[in-house]
Amino acid sequence: MRRAALAAVSLCFASAAAQAHTVIAGIGGFPGGLLHPLLVPAHALALIALGFLAGTVSRPMQIMLMTVFAGAAVASFGLIAMAYSTTQAETLVLLLGAATGLLLAANITPPFPFAAILAAAISSAVIFDSVPQVLTVSETASALTGTALSATALAAAAAIVAGALPQHAGTIAIRIAGSWIAASAIMVLALRLSA
Amino acid sequence: MKRLAAIALLTLAVATPAAAHTGEDLAGGFAGGFMHPLLGPDHIAAMLAVGLWGAFLGAPAIFILPVVFPLVMAAGGVLGILGVPLPGIEIGIAGSALVLGLMVALAARPHLVVAAALVGAFAIFHGHAHGTELPDGADALAYALGFVIATGLLHLAGIGFGWLTQYPGGRMAVRAAGGAIAIAGLVFLGRLI
């Protein structure tokens, strides 16, 4: 009976942890990782905001920013493999999304080093906040690979859209979108910090 | 030990995964937030007035006001979330329809800073009202995004109607719409007092 009780208690913990980070129940691994940045609003907003910001700079700088973004994702992957973790990644994603949204709303294009740091920070925060709570290393690796790919693709797509918009109307649309992203992120940040 | 096993099994039966990061409530959260400004006639009237006034004032007010409003609204939302009391919220919201409607009806053309400050001041009340109803949990951002986008679309609807100011007859139509919003604001205020 003692063994049964212990087994039941361990199952209680295991059952909650196994699905704690699945965006859609039943979809894990690489497909789950691919969907993660698209279906977690905080991630999607931060990535779209970064993409819009990248869309305001020249094409070579856009490519460099995306390279920094992808590089930071790989570096974060390495850190996670070395068992580094953080519980504040979601807050950081919201904070960076809000900051990027404010830059867009104010129509400020930061100097490249600042934009590169921002891109690296968003990339790392998204990856650290996407670590699936699964039991196997291979599943974690495939999920994070999917997350890194779709996060880079989403930011790049937003940059392409922003770059393709007409000059004046595009600037206005991006400023308004930036204010929406910043406003949403600021309120949820307040909610998280007040909890 | 039997009791421990029973409790553990019961907990196992009712245990649900931690919902901090699931996508299940996403659509519901967004829909709830999106409908929040659309179900309040006072919110609708004030937001349309912001758009109308922006269109009436022309560039750069036409896009500065819709950028200022959500950002200041977020500040008001933070006050609501943190539980900071703000007196006369409903009066402020109804008053925003009255005052902003009057600005359009009277074709007021203050300096951009004054217009932005006026719109921003009223945004605090709207944000506080939304912020106090912001749900905790995974769908909070979807909810916040929903009501921010609905607010923005109401601004755009006002701006769209405000394009009529380019035509001689349209200018009068826009001012008349401002007058109608001001009257609606007066009615909202009358109900509160």
Coordinates of C-alpha atoms in Angstrom, one line a residue:
Chain A
M1 CA 0.0 0.0 0.0
R2 CA 2.9 2.3 0.9
R3 CA 4.4 1.7 -2.6
A4 CA 1.0 2.4 -4.2
A5 CA 0.7 5.6 -2.3
L6 CA 4.2 6.7 -3.3
A7 CA 3.5 5.8 -7.0
A8 CA 0.3 7.7 -6.9
V9 CA 2.0 10.8 -5.4
S10 CA 4.8 10.7 -8.0
L11 CA 2.2 10.3 -10.8
C12 CA 0.5 13.4 -9.5
F13 CA 3.7 15.5 -10.0
A14 CA 4.6 13.8 -13.3
S15 CA 1.2 14.3 -14.9
A16 CA 1.2 18.0 -14.4
A17 CA 4.8 18.5 -15.5
A18 CA 4.5 16.5 -18.7
Q19 CA 2.0 18.8 -20.3
A20 CA 2.8 22.1 -18.6
H21 CA 4.3 23.6 -21.7
T22 CA 2.4 22.2 -24.6
V23 CA 0.7 24.9 -26.6
I24 CA -1.8 22.5 -28.1
A25 CA -2.5 19.3 -26.2
G26 CA -1.1 16.3 -28.0
I27 CA 1.3 18.3 -30.3
G28 CA 4.8 18.1 -29.0
G29 CA 8.3 17.7 -30.4
F30 CA 9.2 19.5 -33.6
P31 CA 5.7 20.4 -34.7
G32 CA 4.8 21.7 -31.2
G33 CA 8.0 23.8 -31.2
L34 CA 7.2 25.2 -34.6
L35 CA 3.7 26.3 -33.4
H36 CA 5.0 27.6 -30.0
P37 CA 6.0 31.2 -31.1
L38 CA 2.9 31.5 -33.3
L39 CA 0.4 30.5 -30.6
V40 CA 1.9 32.1 -27.5
P41 CA 0.8 35.8 -27.8
A42 CA 3.7 37.2 -25.9
H43 CA 6.2 35.5 -28.2
A44 CA 4.3 36.4 -31.4
L45 CA 4.0 40.1 -30.5
A46 CA 7.7 40.5 -29.5
L47 CA 8.8 38.7 -32.7
I48 CA 6.5 40.8 -34.9
A49 CA 7.6 44.0 -33.2
L50 CA 11.3 43.0 -33.8
G51 CA 10.5 42.2 -37.4
F52 CA 8.8 45.5 -37.9
L53 CA 11.8 47.2 -36.4
A54 CA 14.1 45.3 -38.7
G55 CA 11.9 46.3 -41.6
T56 CA 12.8 50.0 -41.0
V57 CA 16.5 49.5 -41.6
S58 CA 18.4 48.8 -44.8
R59 CA 18.4 45.3 -46.3
P60 CA 22.0 44.4 -45.4
M61 CA 21.3 45.4 -41.8
Q62 CA 18.1 43.4 -41.8
I63 CA 20.1 40.3 -42.8
M64 CA 22.7 41.1 -40.1
L65 CA 19.9 41.5 -37.5
M66 CA 18.3 38.2 -38.5
T67 CA 21.7 36.5 -38.4
V68 CA 22.3 37.8 -34.8
F69 CA 18.8 36.6 -33.9
A70 CA 19.4 33.1 -35.2
G71 CA 22.9 33.1 -33.6
A72 CA 21.4 34.0 -30.3
A73 CA 18.9 31.2 -30.6
V74 CA 21.7 28.7 -31.2
A75 CA 23.7 30.1 -28.3
S76 CA 20.6 29.8 -26.0
F77 CA 20.1 26.3 -27.2
G78 CA 23.6 25.6 -26.1
L79 CA 23.0 27.2 -22.7
I80 CA 19.9 25.1 -22.2
A81 CA 21.8 22.0 -23.1
M82 CA 24.2 22.9 -20.3
A83 CA 21.2 23.0 -18.0
Y84 CA 20.9 26.7 -17.7
S85 CA 17.3 27.9 -17.1
T86 CA 15.3 30.9 -15.9
T87 CA 11.8 31.3 -14.6
Q88 CA 11.6 34.9 -15.7
A89 CA 11.8 34.4 -19.5
E90 CA 8.1 35.2 -20.1
T91 CA 8.4 38.5 -18.2
L92 CA 11.5 39.3 -20.2
V93 CA 9.7 38.5 -23.5
L94 CA 6.9 40.9 -22.5
L95 CA 9.3 43.6 -21.4
L96 CA 11.3 43.4 -24.6
G97 CA 8.1 43.3 -26.7
A98 CA 6.8 46.4 -24.9
A99 CA 10.2 48.2 -25.4
T100 CA 10.2 47.3 -29.1
G101 CA 6.6 48.4 -29.5
L102 CA 7.4 51.8 -27.8
L103 CA 10.4 52.3 -30.2
L104 CA 8.0 51.6 -33.2
A105 CA 5.3 53.9 -31.8
A106 CA 7.8 56.7 -31.3
N107 CA 9.2 56.1 -34.8
I108 CA 12.7 55.6 -33.4
T109 CA 15.1 53.4 -35.4
P110 CA 17.9 52.5 -32.9
P111 CA 21.5 52.3 -33.9
F112 CA 22.6 48.9 -35.1
P113 CA 24.4 47.7 -32.0
F114 CA 21.3 48.5 -29.9
A115 CA 19.0 46.8 -32.4
A116 CA 21.3 43.8 -32.5
I117 CA 21.3 43.5 -28.6
L118 CA 17.5 43.7 -28.7
A119 CA 17.3 41.0 -31.4
A120 CA 19.6 38.7 -29.4
A121 CA 17.7 39.3 -26.2
I122 CA 14.3 38.6 -27.8
S123 CA 15.7 35.5 -29.4
S124 CA 17.2 34.2 -26.1
A125 CA 14.1 35.1 -24.1
V126 CA 11.8 33.3 -26.5
I127 CA 13.9 30.2 -26.6
F128 CA 14.3 30.0 -22.8
D129 CA 10.6 30.5 -22.4
S130 CA 9.9 27.7 -24.9
V131 CA 11.7 24.8 -23.2
P132 CA 9.2 22.0 -23.1
Q133 CA 8.8 20.1 -19.8
V134 CA 9.3 16.7 -21.3
L135 CA 11.4 13.9 -20.2
T136 CA 13.7 13.2 -23.2
V137 CA 16.6 15.3 -24.4
S138 CA 15.8 14.5 -28.1
E139 CA 12.2 15.8 -27.8
T140 CA 13.5 19.0 -26.1
A141 CA 16.0 19.4 -28.9
S142 CA 13.5 18.9 -31.7
A143 CA 11.0 21.2 -30.0
L144 CA 13.5 24.0 -29.6
T145 CA 14.8 23.6 -33.1
G146 CA 11.2 24.0 -34.3
T147 CA 10.8 27.1 -32.1
A148 CA 14.0 28.7 -33.3
L149 CA 13.0 28.1 -37.0
S150 CA 9.5 29.5 -36.7
A151 CA 10.6 32.4 -34.5
T152 CA 13.2 33.4 -37.1
A153 CA 10.7 32.9 -39.9
L154 CA 8.1 35.0 -38.1
A155 CA 10.5 37.9 -37.4
A156 CA 11.8 37.8 -41.0
A157 CA 8.3 37.7 -42.4
A158 CA 7.3 40.8 -40.4
A159 CA 10.5 42.5 -41.6
I160 CA 9.6 41.8 -45.2
V161 CA 6.0 43.0 -44.7
A162 CA 7.3 46.2 -43.0
G163 CA 9.8 46.8 -45.8
A164 CA 7.2 46.3 -48.5
L165 CA 4.7 48.8 -47.1
P166 CA 4.4 52.2 -48.9
Q167 CA 6.8 54.8 -47.3
H168 CA 4.4 57.2 -45.6
A169 CA 1.3 54.9 -45.0
G170 CA 3.6 52.1 -43.9
T171 CA 5.3 54.3 -41.3
I172 CA 1.9 55.3 -39.8
A173 CA 0.7 51.6 -39.8
I174 CA 3.8 50.4 -38.1
R175 CA 3.6 53.2 -35.5
I176 CA 0.0 52.3 -34.7
A177 CA 0.8 48.6 -34.6
G178 CA 3.7 49.4 -32.3
S179 CA 1.5 51.3 -29.9
W180 CA -1.0 48.4 -29.8
I181 CA 1.8 45.9 -29.1
A182 CA 3.3 48.1 -26.4
A183 CA 0.0 48.8 -24.8
S184 CA -1.0 45.1 -24.6
A185 CA 2.4 44.1 -23.3
I186 CA 2.6 46.8 -20.7
M187 CA -0.8 45.9 -19.2
V188 CA 0.0 42.1 -19.1
L189 CA 3.4 42.9 -17.6
A190 CA 1.7 44.9 -14.8
L191 CA -0.6 42.0 -14.3
R192 CA 2.2 39.5 -14.0
L193 CA 4.3 41.7 -11.7
S194 CA 1.3 42.5 -9.5
A195 CA 0.4 38.8 -9.1
Chain B
M1 CA -1.5 5.1 4.4
K2 CA -4.8 4.1 2.8
R3 CA -6.0 7.6 3.2
L4 CA -2.8 9.1 1.7
A5 CA -3.2 6.8 -1.3
A6 CA -6.8 7.8 -1.7
I7 CA -6.0 11.5 -1.5
A8 CA -3.1 11.1 -3.9
L9 CA -5.3 9.2 -6.4
L10 CA -8.1 11.8 -6.0
T11 CA -5.6 14.6 -6.7
L12 CA -4.3 12.7 -9.7
A13 CA -7.8 12.4 -11.0
V14 CA -8.5 16.1 -10.7
A15 CA -5.0 17.3 -11.6
T16 CA -4.8 19.5 -14.7
P17 CA -1.7 20.6 -16.4
A18 CA -0.3 24.1 -15.4
A19 CA -2.1 26.4 -17.8
A20 CA 0.5 29.1 -17.9
H21 CA 1.4 28.5 -21.5
T22 CA -1.4 26.7 -23.3
G23 CA -3.1 28.0 -26.4
E24 CA -6.5 26.8 -25.4
D25 CA -7.9 30.1 -24.1
L26 CA -6.4 32.2 -26.8
A27 CA -9.4 32.6 -29.0
G28 CA -11.7 33.1 -26.0
G29 CA -9.4 35.7 -24.4
F30 CA -9.0 37.6 -27.7
A31 CA -12.8 37.5 -28.4
G32 CA -13.6 38.7 -24.8
G33 CA -11.1 41.6 -25.1
F34 CA -12.2 42.5 -28.6
M35 CA -15.9 42.7 -27.6
H36 CA -15.3 44.7 -24.4
P37 CA -15.1 48.1 -26.0
L38 CA -17.7 47.2 -28.6
L39 CA -20.3 46.4 -26.0
G40 CA -20.1 49.7 -24.3
P41 CA -21.8 52.5 -26.2
D42 CA -19.9 55.1 -24.3
H43 CA -16.6 53.5 -25.3
I44 CA -17.7 53.4 -28.9
A45 CA -18.8 57.0 -29.0
A46 CA -15.6 58.3 -27.5
M47 CA -13.3 56.2 -29.8
L48 CA -15.2 57.3 -32.9
A49 CA -14.8 60.9 -31.7
V50 CA -11.0 60.4 -31.4
G51 CA -10.8 59.2 -35.0
L52 CA -13.1 61.9 -36.3
W53 CA -11.2 64.6 -34.5
G54 CA -7.9 63.2 -35.7
A55 CA -9.2 63.3 -39.3
F56 CA -10.6 66.8 -38.8
L57 CA -7.2 68.0 -37.5
G58 CA -5.3 66.3 -40.3
A59 CA -1.7 65.2 -40.3
P60 CA 0.1 64.6 -38.0
A61 CA -2.8 64.4 -35.5
I62 CA -4.6 61.8 -37.7
F63 CA -2.0 59.2 -36.6
I64 CA -0.6 60.8 -33.5
L65 CA -3.9 60.6 -31.6
P66 CA -4.5 56.9 -32.4
V67 CA -0.9 56.2 -31.2
V68 CA -1.1 58.3 -28.0
F69 CA -4.5 56.8 -27.0
P70 CA -3.5 53.2 -26.6
L71 CA -0.3 54.0 -24.9
V72 CA -1.9 56.3 -22.3
M73 CA -4.8 53.8 -22.0
A74 CA -2.2 51.2 -21.1
A75 CA -1.0 53.5 -18.3
G76 CA -4.6 53.7 -17.1
G77 CA -4.9 50.0 -17.4
V78 CA -1.8 49.5 -15.2
L79 CA -3.5 51.7 -12.5
G80 CA -6.6 49.5 -12.7
I81 CA -4.5 46.3 -12.5
L82 CA -2.6 47.6 -9.6
G83 CA -5.8 48.5 -7.8
V84 CA -5.0 52.2 -7.7
P85 CA -8.4 53.8 -7.3
L86 CA -9.4 56.5 -9.8
P87 CA -12.5 58.5 -8.9
G88 CA -15.3 59.1 -11.4
I89 CA -14.2 56.5 -14.0
E90 CA -17.7 56.2 -15.6
I91 CA -18.1 59.9 -15.5
G92 CA -14.7 60.3 -17.2
I93 CA -15.7 57.9 -20.0
A94 CA -19.1 59.5 -20.6
G95 CA -17.4 62.9 -20.4
S96 CA -14.9 61.9 -23.0
A97 CA -17.7 61.3 -25.5
L98 CA -19.2 64.7 -24.6
V99 CA -16.0 66.7 -24.8
L100 CA -14.4 65.0 -27.8
G101 CA -17.8 65.1 -29.6
L102 CA -18.0 68.8 -28.9
M103 CA -14.4 69.3 -30.2
V104 CA -15.5 67.8 -33.6
A105 CA -18.9 69.6 -33.6
L106 CA -17.2 73.0 -32.9
A107 CA -14.4 72.2 -35.4
A108 CA -11.9 73.0 -32.6
R109 CA -8.3 73.2 -33.8
P110 CA -6.1 73.4 -30.7
H111 CA -2.3 72.8 -30.8
L112 CA -1.4 69.1 -31.4
V113 CA 0.1 68.9 -27.9
V114 CA -3.2 70.2 -26.3
A115 CA -5.3 67.7 -28.5
A116 CA -3.0 64.8 -27.5
A117 CA -3.1 65.8 -23.8
L118 CA -6.9 66.0 -23.9
V119 CA -7.3 62.6 -25.6
G120 CA -4.6 61.1 -23.3
A121 CA -6.4 62.4 -20.2
F122 CA -9.6 60.6 -21.2
A123 CA -7.6 57.5 -22.3
I124 CA -6.7 57.0 -18.6
F125 CA -10.3 56.5 -17.7
H126 CA -10.9 54.0 -20.5
G127 CA -7.7 52.1 -19.7
H128 CA -8.6 51.9 -16.0
A129 CA -12.0 50.4 -16.9
H130 CA -10.4 47.8 -19.2
G131 CA -7.5 47.1 -16.8
T132 CA -9.7 46.2 -13.8
E133 CA -11.4 43.6 -16.0
L134 CA -8.2 42.1 -17.4
P135 CA -8.3 38.4 -16.6
D136 CA -5.3 36.7 -15.0
G137 CA -3.9 33.7 -16.7
A138 CA -2.7 32.6 -20.1
D139 CA -5.2 34.6 -22.1
A140 CA -4.5 38.0 -20.5
L141 CA -2.3 39.1 -23.4
A142 CA -4.9 37.9 -26.0
Y143 CA -7.6 39.8 -24.0
A144 CA -5.5 43.0 -23.8
L145 CA -4.6 42.7 -27.5
G146 CA -8.3 42.2 -28.4
F147 CA -9.5 45.3 -26.7
V148 CA -6.5 47.4 -27.9
I149 CA -7.2 46.3 -31.5
A150 CA -11.0 46.9 -31.1
T151 CA -10.2 50.4 -29.8
G152 CA -7.8 51.0 -32.7
L153 CA -10.4 49.8 -35.2
L154 CA -13.0 52.2 -33.8
H155 CA -10.4 55.0 -34.2
L156 CA -9.9 53.9 -37.8
A157 CA -13.7 53.8 -38.4
G158 CA -13.8 57.4 -37.1
I159 CA -10.9 58.4 -39.3
G160 CA -12.6 56.7 -42.3
F161 CA -15.8 58.7 -41.7
G162 CA -13.6 61.7 -41.1
W163 CA -12.2 61.6 -44.6
L164 CA -15.4 63.2 -45.7
T165 CA -14.0 66.5 -44.4
Q166 CA -12.2 66.7 -47.8
Y167 CA -15.6 67.5 -49.3
P168 CA -17.6 70.7 -48.5
G169 CA -20.8 68.7 -47.6
G170 CA -18.8 66.1 -45.8
R171 CA -17.3 68.6 -43.4
M172 CA -20.8 69.4 -42.2
A173 CA -21.6 65.7 -41.9
V174 CA -18.5 65.1 -39.8
R175 CA -19.4 68.0 -37.5
A176 CA -22.9 66.7 -37.2
A177 CA -21.6 63.3 -36.3
G178 CA -19.5 65.0 -33.6
G179 CA -22.6 66.8 -32.4
A180 CA -24.5 63.4 -32.2
I181 CA -21.6 61.9 -30.2
A182 CA -21.7 64.9 -27.8
I183 CA -25.4 64.5 -27.3
A184 CA -24.9 60.8 -26.6
G185 CA -22.2 61.7 -24.1
L186 CA -24.6 64.0 -22.4
V187 CA -27.1 61.2 -22.2
F188 CA -24.5 58.9 -20.7
L189 CA -23.6 61.5 -18.2
G190 CA -27.3 62.1 -17.4
R191 CA -27.7 58.4 -16.6
L192 CA -24.8 58.5 -14.1
I193 CA -25.8 61.6 -12.3

